[in-house]
């Protein structure tokens, strides 16, 4: 069963704008991870945020976690054409396996 | 960087055939995983392994089996391929520190069963 649900399912923005994607989940988690998948390729791990963390940064990426609302957001600042991809959140309960959402398809318009 | 290599990018097989998908990782990771990815369904875990010769069922193991004879290699076997097994198959690996650690993925095998 899927734990994380991304929103929106698809997003198109102009190059240079910021992109925000959201992930909601249903049960308590150990950590939440974001992955990127370019068309026809495998997933690439972007960032991991633990349940006791509220915000994390990596380059142009900013991830927030609100455990009271059971939600996370991924912000990509100053978007580039190369950011065009699908983005997935994956949630983990305890030491169980990752459970992936269905993804947000991001398109950056040059 | 971790390298996870899947033997084929594209594969076409016929109904009823026995199909082998191979995956090799070069970073001495203990955990290895097989997923299938279908539009609108996201990634679903088929099987995983946390050690040589050890395997655990994931969410959708029916119609599949796996083999892990060496630490670096994890094979997915479709015992008798059916059309509903047409999909993108992704292999991943991670360190033993926990199943909740970041996973490193191969580029996938797009399998078509005719």
PDB file of C-alpha atoms in Angstrom, chain A residues 74-109:
ATOM      1  CA  UNK A  74      10.112  19.977  -1.604  1.00  0.00           C
ATOM      2  CA  UNK A  75      11.068  23.413  -2.890  1.00  0.00           C
ATOM      3  CA  UNK A  76      13.371  23.803  -5.884  1.00  0.00           C
ATOM      4  CA  UNK A  77      14.559  27.379  -6.227  1.00  0.00           C
ATOM      5  CA  UNK A  78      15.639  29.104  -9.444  1.00  0.00           C
ATOM      6  CA  UNK A  79      14.515  26.164 -11.579  1.00  0.00           C
ATOM      7  CA  UNK A  80      16.482  25.036 -14.623  1.00  0.00           C
ATOM      8  CA  UNK A  81      15.525  23.004 -17.673  1.00  0.00           C
ATOM      9  CA  UNK A  82      17.565  20.129 -16.236  1.00  0.00           C
ATOM     10  CA  UNK A  83      15.173  19.969 -13.260  1.00  0.00           C
ATOM     11  CA  UNK A  84      12.491  18.554 -15.571  1.00  0.00           C
ATOM     12  CA  UNK A  85      11.786  15.138 -14.043  1.00  0.00           C
ATOM     13  CA  UNK A  86       9.404  13.214 -11.815  1.00  0.00           C
ATOM     14  CA  UNK A  87       9.829  13.662  -8.089  1.00  0.00           C
ATOM     15  CA  UNK A  88       8.854  11.016  -5.555  1.00  0.00           C
ATOM     16  CA  UNK A  89       8.594  11.033  -1.795  1.00  0.00           C
ATOM     17  CA  UNK A  90       9.242   7.830   0.109  1.00  0.00           C
ATOM     18  CA  UNK A  91       8.264   7.268   3.710  1.00  0.00           C
ATOM     19  CA  UNK A  92       9.719   4.861   6.238  1.00  0.00           C
ATOM     20  CA  UNK A  93       8.155   3.519   9.413  1.00  0.00           C
ATOM     21  CA  UNK A  94      10.656   2.211  11.946  1.00  0.00           C
ATOM     22  CA  UNK A  95      13.080  -0.045  10.176  1.00  0.00           C
ATOM     23  CA  UNK A  96      10.630  -1.065   7.519  1.00  0.00           C
ATOM     24  CA  UNK A  97      11.101  -0.708   3.804  1.00  0.00           C
ATOM     25  CA  UNK A  98      10.563   2.505   1.879  1.00  0.00           C
ATOM     26  CA  UNK A  99       7.083   3.142   0.521  1.00  0.00           C
ATOM     27  CA  UNK A 100       6.963   5.392  -2.536  1.00  0.00           C
ATOM     28  CA  UNK A 101       4.245   7.735  -3.689  1.00  0.00           C
ATOM     29  CA  UNK A 102       3.091   8.072  -7.294  1.00  0.00           C
ATOM     30  CA  UNK A 103       5.172  11.168  -7.999  1.00  0.00           C
ATOM     31  CA  UNK A 104       4.895  14.725  -9.286  1.00  0.00           C
ATOM     32  CA  UNK A 105       5.823  15.320 -12.921  1.00  0.00           C
ATOM     33  CA  UNK A 106       7.696  18.649 -13.107  1.00  0.00           C
ATOM     34  CA  UNK A 107       8.219  20.406 -16.443  1.00  0.00           C
ATOM     35  CA  UNK A 108      10.446  23.473 -16.679  1.00  0.00           C
ATOM     36  CA  UNK A 109       9.615  25.655 -19.671  1.00  0.00           C
TER      37      UNK A 109
END
